[in-house]
PDB file of C-alpha atoms in Angstrom:
ATOM      1  CA  MET A   1     -55.296 148.886 199.529  1.00 58.00           C
ATOM      2  CA  THR A   2     -59.544 150.359 199.203  1.00 59.00           C
ATOM      3  CA  THR A   3     -61.396 148.160 197.856  1.00 66.00           C
ATOM      4  CA  SER A   4     -64.842 149.743 196.624  1.00 69.00           C
ATOM      5  CA  SER A   5     -68.303 148.307 197.724  1.00 81.00           C
ATOM      6  CA  ARG A   6     -71.603 147.825 195.303  1.00 81.00           C
ATOM      7  CA  PRO A   7     -74.904 146.268 195.729  1.00 78.00           C
ATOM      8  CA  LEU A   8     -75.146 142.367 194.546  1.00 78.00           C
ATOM      9  CA  SER A   9     -76.597 142.573 191.204  1.00 84.00           C
ATOM     10  CA  THR A  10     -79.721 139.941 190.957  1.00 81.00           C
ATOM     11  CA  ALA A  11     -78.108 137.295 189.720  1.00 86.00           C
ATOM     12  CA  GLU A  12     -75.191 137.333 192.278  1.00 88.00           C
ATOM     13  CA  GLY A  13     -77.499 138.089 195.056  1.00 84.00           C
ATOM     14  CA  PHE A  14     -79.517 134.346 193.572  1.00 86.00           C
ATOM     15  CA  LEU A  15     -76.667 132.734 193.215  1.00 91.00           C
ATOM     16  CA  CYS A  16     -75.200 133.424 196.970  1.00 89.00           C
ATOM     17  CA  GLY A  17     -78.471 132.768 198.052  1.00 87.00           C
ATOM     18  CA  GLY A  18     -79.002 129.052 196.334  1.00 90.00           C
ATOM     19  CA  ILE A  19     -75.469 128.100 196.814  1.00 93.00           C
ATOM     20  CA  ALA A  20     -75.513 129.077 201.062  1.00 93.00           C
ATOM     21  CA  ALA A  21     -78.783 127.306 201.105  1.00 92.00           C
ATOM     22  CA  CYS A  22     -77.208 124.276 199.607  1.00 95.00           C
ATOM     23  CA  THR A  23     -74.457 124.346 201.846  1.00 96.00           C
ATOM     24  CA  ALA A  24     -76.953 124.082 204.805  1.00 96.00           C
ATOM     25  CA  VAL A  25     -78.818 121.130 203.323  1.00 96.00           C
ATOM     26  CA  THR A  26     -76.090 119.281 202.461  1.00 97.00           C
ATOM     27  CA  PHE A  27     -75.477 118.538 205.777  1.00 97.00           C
ATOM     28  CA  SER A  28     -78.850 119.134 207.179  1.00 97.00           C
ATOM     29  CA  ASN A  29     -80.132 116.060 204.727  1.00 96.00           C
ATOM     30  CA  PRO A  30     -79.213 113.192 206.556  1.00 97.00           C
ATOM     31  CA  ALA A  31     -81.366 114.779 209.312  1.00 96.00           C
ATOM     32  CA  GLU A  32     -84.701 115.158 207.303  1.00 94.00           C
ATOM     33  CA  VAL A  33     -83.566 111.669 205.886  1.00 95.00           C
ATOM     34  CA  ALA A  34     -84.209 110.462 209.190  1.00 96.00           C
ATOM     35  CA  LYS A  35     -87.094 113.245 210.263  1.00 94.00           C
ATOM     36  CA  THR A  36     -88.995 112.186 206.979  1.00 91.00           C
ATOM     37  CA  ARG A  37     -88.909 108.275 207.489  1.00 91.00           C
ATOM     38  CA  LEU A  38     -89.939 108.451 211.481  1.00 92.00           C
ATOM     39  CA  GLN A  39     -92.672 110.499 210.228  1.00 89.00           C
ATOM     40  CA  LEU A  40     -93.733 107.848 207.398  1.00 86.00           C
ATOM     41  CA  GLN A  41     -93.384 105.093 210.400  1.00 87.00           C
ATOM     42  CA  GLY A  42     -95.704 107.045 212.909  1.00 84.00           C
ATOM     43  CA  GLU A  43     -98.658 107.956 210.232  1.00 79.00           C
ATOM     44  CA  LEU A  44     -98.602 103.335 209.684  1.00 76.00           C
ATOM     45  CA  ALA A  45     -98.103 102.666 213.224  1.00 77.00           C
ATOM     46  CA  LYS A  46    -101.485 104.085 213.790  1.00 78.00           C
ATOM     47  CA  ASP A  47    -103.204 101.479 211.714  1.00 76.00           C
ATOM     48  CA  GLY A  48    -101.251  98.476 213.206  1.00 78.00           C
ATOM     49  CA  GLY A  49     -98.177  99.021 210.929  1.00 74.00           C
ATOM     50  CA  VAL A  50     -94.717  97.636 211.598  1.00 79.00           C
ATOM     51  CA  LYS A  51     -92.371  99.699 213.562  1.00 87.00           C
ATOM     52  CA  ILE A  52     -88.714  99.510 212.055  1.00 89.00           C
ATOM     53  CA  TYR A  53     -86.915 102.340 213.833  1.00 92.00           C
ATOM     54  CA  ASN A  54     -86.772 103.240 217.453  1.00 93.00           C
ATOM     55  CA  SER A  55     -84.731 107.202 217.299  1.00 94.00           C
ATOM     56  CA  ALA A  56     -83.488 109.182 214.672  1.00 95.00           C
ATOM     57  CA  VAL A  57     -80.056 107.557 215.470  1.00 97.00           C
ATOM     58  CA  ASP A  58     -81.468 104.526 214.766  1.00 96.00           C
ATOM     59  CA  VAL A  59     -82.465 105.695 211.398  1.00 95.00           C
ATOM     60  CA  LEU A  60     -79.324 106.644 210.831  1.00 97.00           C
ATOM     61  CA  ALA A  61     -77.237 103.590 211.430  1.00 97.00           C
ATOM     62  CA  LYS A  62     -79.512 101.705 209.730  1.00 96.00           C
ATOM     63  CA  THR A  63     -79.583 103.768 206.713  1.00 96.00           C
ATOM     64  CA  TRP A  64     -75.489 104.004 206.569  1.00 97.00           C
ATOM     65  CA  LYS A  65     -75.280  99.729 207.185  1.00 97.00           C
ATOM     66  CA  ASN A  66     -78.574  99.043 204.921  1.00 96.00           C
ATOM     67  CA  GLU A  67     -77.761 102.482 202.066  1.00 95.00           C
ATOM     68  CA  GLY A  68     -74.548 104.113 203.103  1.00 96.00           C
ATOM     69  CA  LEU A  69     -74.128 107.198 202.126  1.00 96.00           C
ATOM     70  CA  ARG A  70     -76.520 107.561 199.560  1.00 94.00           C
ATOM     71  CA  GLY A  71     -79.048 106.237 201.530  1.00 94.00           C
ATOM     72  CA  LEU A  72     -78.119 109.344 203.967  1.00 96.00           C
ATOM     73  CA  GLN A  73     -77.896 111.845 201.160  1.00 96.00           C
ATOM     74  CA  ARG A  74     -81.425 110.425 199.168  1.00 93.00           C
ATOM     75  CA  GLY A  75     -83.339 113.255 197.943  1.00 91.00           C
ATOM     76  CA  LEU A  76     -80.482 115.777 198.224  1.00 94.00           C
ATOM     77  CA  SER A  77     -80.816 116.688 194.550  1.00 91.00           C
ATOM     78  CA  PRO A  78     -84.163 118.317 194.370  1.00 90.00           C
ATOM     79  CA  ALA A  79     -83.697 120.016 197.949  1.00 92.00           C
ATOM     80  CA  TYR A  80     -80.716 121.839 195.479  1.00 93.00           C
ATOM     81  CA  VAL A  81     -82.994 122.558 193.081  1.00 88.00           C
ATOM     82  CA  TYR A  82     -85.368 123.463 195.891  1.00 87.00           C
ATOM     83  CA  GLN A  83     -83.539 125.669 198.265  1.00 89.00           C
ATOM     84  CA  MET A  84     -81.456 127.571 194.850  1.00 88.00           C
ATOM     85  CA  LEU A  85     -85.383 128.270 193.448  1.00 84.00           C
ATOM     86  CA  LEU A  86     -86.609 129.170 197.304  1.00 84.00           C
ATOM     87  CA  ASN A  87     -84.067 130.777 198.711  1.00 83.00           C
ATOM     88  CA  GLY A  88     -81.942 131.828 195.690  1.00 82.00           C
ATOM     89  CA  SER A  89     -85.087 134.213 194.393  1.00 80.00           C
ATOM     90  CA  ARG A  90     -85.980 135.068 198.461  1.00 79.00           C
ATOM     91  CA  LEU A  91     -82.375 136.653 198.199  1.00 79.00           C
ATOM     92  CA  GLY A  92     -81.973 137.490 194.884  1.00 81.00           C
ATOM     93  CA  PHE A  93     -85.205 138.533 194.057  1.00 81.00           C
ATOM     94  CA  TYR A  94     -85.880 140.780 197.430  1.00 83.00           C
ATOM     95  CA  GLU A  95     -83.861 143.480 196.327  1.00 85.00           C
ATOM     96  CA  PRO A  96     -84.838 144.337 192.914  1.00 86.00           C
ATOM     97  CA  PHE A  97     -88.706 143.648 193.506  1.00 86.00           C
ATOM     98  CA  ARG A  98     -88.580 145.890 196.668  1.00 88.00           C
ATOM     99  CA  ARG A  99     -86.952 149.208 194.652  1.00 89.00           C
ATOM    100  CA  THR A 100     -89.261 148.533 191.930  1.00 90.00           C
ATOM    101  CA  PHE A 101     -92.527 148.621 194.285  1.00 91.00           C
ATOM    102  CA  ASN A 102     -90.758 151.837 195.826  1.00 92.00           C
ATOM    103  CA  ARG A 103     -91.781 153.173 192.337  1.00 94.00           C
ATOM    104  CA  VAL A 104     -94.662 152.420 191.447  1.00 94.00           C
ATOM    105  CA  ILE A 105     -95.575 154.032 194.389  1.00 94.00           C
ATOM    106  CA  GLY A 106     -93.423 157.128 193.519  1.00 95.00           C
ATOM    107  CA  ARG A 107     -91.155 156.670 196.085  1.00 94.00           C
ATOM    108  CA  SER A 108     -87.645 156.633 196.685  1.00 93.00           C
ATOM    109  CA  VAL A 109     -85.605 153.418 195.501  1.00 90.00           C
ATOM    110  CA  THR A 110     -83.719 154.145 198.546  1.00 90.00           C
ATOM    111  CA  GLU A 111     -86.415 154.151 200.658  1.00 90.00           C
ATOM    112  CA  GLN A 112     -87.028 151.270 202.935  1.00 89.00           C
ATOM    113  CA  LEU A 113     -90.719 150.832 203.263  1.00 89.00           C
ATOM    114  CA  VAL A 114     -92.972 148.302 205.660  1.00 88.00           C
ATOM    115  CA  SER A 115     -95.012 147.993 202.803  1.00 86.00           C
ATOM    116  CA  THR A 116     -92.867 147.774 199.952  1.00 86.00           C
ATOM    117  CA  SER A 117     -90.043 145.207 201.899  1.00 83.00           C
ATOM    118  CA  VAL A 118     -93.074 142.823 203.117  1.00 83.00           C
ATOM    119  CA  LEU A 119     -94.107 142.544 199.514  1.00 80.00           C
ATOM    120  CA  ALA A 120     -91.444 142.010 198.266  1.00 79.00           C
ATOM    121  CA  GLY A 121     -90.549 138.990 200.563  1.00 74.00           C
ATOM    122  CA  ALA A 122     -93.557 137.618 200.879  1.00 66.00           C
ATOM    123  CA  GLY A 123     -92.224 134.917 198.431  1.00 60.00           C
ATOM    124  CA  SER A 124     -95.484 132.573 197.900  1.00 60.00           C
ATOM    125  CA  TRP A 125     -94.715 133.186 194.122  1.00 61.00           C
ATOM    126  CA  ASN A 126     -91.008 130.712 194.563  1.00 65.00           C
ATOM    127  CA  SER A 127     -93.116 128.471 197.346  1.00 67.00           C
ATOM    128  CA  CYS A 128     -95.186 127.582 194.140  1.00 68.00           C
ATOM    129  CA  LEU A 129     -92.192 126.881 192.272  1.00 66.00           C
ATOM    130  CA  GLY A 130     -90.726 124.856 194.983  1.00 73.00           C
ATOM    131  CA  ASN A 131     -93.284 122.712 195.913  1.00 75.00           C
ATOM    132  CA  PRO A 132     -93.106 119.589 193.158  1.00 77.00           C
ATOM    133  CA  LEU A 133     -89.509 120.144 194.025  1.00 79.00           C
ATOM    134  CA  PHE A 134     -90.216 119.137 197.525  1.00 82.00           C
ATOM    135  CA  LEU A 135     -92.540 116.452 197.439  1.00 81.00           C
ATOM    136  CA  ILE A 136     -90.219 114.700 194.939  1.00 84.00           C
ATOM    137  CA  LYS A 137     -87.389 115.230 198.028  1.00 87.00           C
ATOM    138  CA  ALA A 138     -90.053 113.458 200.400  1.00 85.00           C
ATOM    139  CA  ARG A 139     -91.075 110.855 198.269  1.00 85.00           C
ATOM    140  CA  MET A 140     -86.614 110.067 197.714  1.00 87.00           C
ATOM    141  CA  GLN A 141     -85.676 110.243 200.987  1.00 88.00           C
ATOM    142  CA  ALA A 142     -88.646 107.947 202.529  1.00 86.00           C
ATOM    143  CA  TYR A 143     -87.674 105.464 199.668  1.00 87.00           C
ATOM    144  CA  SER A 144     -85.216 102.464 201.182  1.00 86.00           C
ATOM    145  CA  PRO A 145     -84.502  99.575 198.918  1.00 83.00           C
ATOM    146  CA  ALA A 146     -83.847  97.969 202.207  1.00 85.00           C
ATOM    147  CA  LEU A 147     -86.551  99.055 204.809  1.00 83.00           C
ATOM    148  CA  PRO A 148     -88.729  99.982 203.190  1.00 79.00           C
ATOM    149  CA  VAL A 149     -91.542 101.568 205.224  1.00 79.00           C
ATOM    150  CA  GLY A 150     -95.517 102.353 203.748  1.00 75.00           C
ATOM    151  CA  THR A 151     -95.452 103.232 199.762  1.00 77.00           C
ATOM    152  CA  GLN A 152     -92.535 103.650 198.118  1.00 81.00           C
ATOM    153  CA  HIS A 153     -92.066 105.654 195.288  1.00 82.00           C
ATOM    154  CA  HIS A 154     -88.216 105.033 193.549  1.00 86.00           C
ATOM    155  CA  TYR A 155     -87.271 107.234 190.642  1.00 86.00           C
ATOM    156  CA  LYS A 156     -83.775 107.469 188.912  1.00 87.00           C
ATOM    157  CA  ASN A 157     -83.446 111.087 190.148  1.00 85.00           C
ATOM    158  CA  SER A 158     -85.363 113.954 190.096  1.00 83.00           C
ATOM    159  CA  PHE A 159     -85.741 114.578 186.436  1.00 85.00           C
ATOM    160  CA  ASP A 160     -87.046 111.100 185.696  1.00 87.00           C
ATOM    161  CA  ALA A 161     -89.323 111.961 189.283  1.00 85.00           C
ATOM    162  CA  LEU A 162     -90.574 115.281 187.380  1.00 81.00           C
ATOM    163  CA  VAL A 163     -91.052 113.080 183.265  1.00 84.00           C
ATOM    164  CA  TYR A 164     -93.420 110.464 185.450  1.00 82.00           C
ATOM    165  CA  TYR A 165     -95.610 113.104 186.782  1.00 75.00           C
ATOM    166  CA  LEU A 166     -95.777 115.092 183.830  1.00 75.00           C
ATOM    167  CA  SER A 167     -95.888 112.322 180.957  1.00 77.00           C
ATOM    168  CA  ARG A 168     -98.917 110.726 183.094  1.00 71.00           C
ATOM    169  CA  ARG A 169    -100.228 114.218 182.964  1.00 59.00           C
ATOM    170  CA  GLU A 170    -100.721 113.969 186.828  1.00 59.00           C
ATOM    171  CA  VAL A 171     -99.450 117.250 187.942  1.00 56.00           C
ATOM    172  CA  SER A 172    -101.968 117.805 190.587  1.00 56.00           C
ATOM    173  CA  ARG A 173    -100.549 114.529 192.234  1.00 56.00           C
ATOM    174  CA  LEU A 174     -97.215 116.490 192.706  1.00 55.00           C
ATOM    175  CA  ASN A 175     -99.469 118.204 195.650  1.00 52.00           C
ATOM    176  CA  SER A 176    -100.018 116.075 197.705  1.00 50.00           C
ATOM    177  CA  TRP A 177     -98.241 113.033 199.156  1.00 45.00           C
ATOM    178  CA  ASN A 178    -100.117 109.950 196.989  1.00 44.00           C
TER     179      ASN A 178
END
């Protein structure tokens, strides 16, 4: 039996990259929750804030006890969208962009040039798309109904958070922690 090999389409590359990143973030998200809560606690401790957590393991244990799996995976939905945007576009659009840049400068689309490869992989445009979702994810991870640390932002879901800011015309706040 022989199989033919063909390059992935742009959509297939986008989906494969996004799904791979979403799989990874499913397992790494509890550590992100712990990191986010410890960072917030550390910032507040400088100003004499109460220390609730002693370590990352302590965050995970207290979160599991008080909030369950939902608490450990808090912020997962915006993390999925963020990963699809960031890594799906990075992996899915790299080759089409590189080939297009090669064509624009009159080179063969199969030629690997440092300049067009770097330009295609720079990805600042996909970071701009993902930045608001990264902030929402961090705010959702920091939220704890049982052991609140600092300013709490409770959203029903990612869409609720986006609507909150867009309806109040506070889009610029999506680029800050406030």
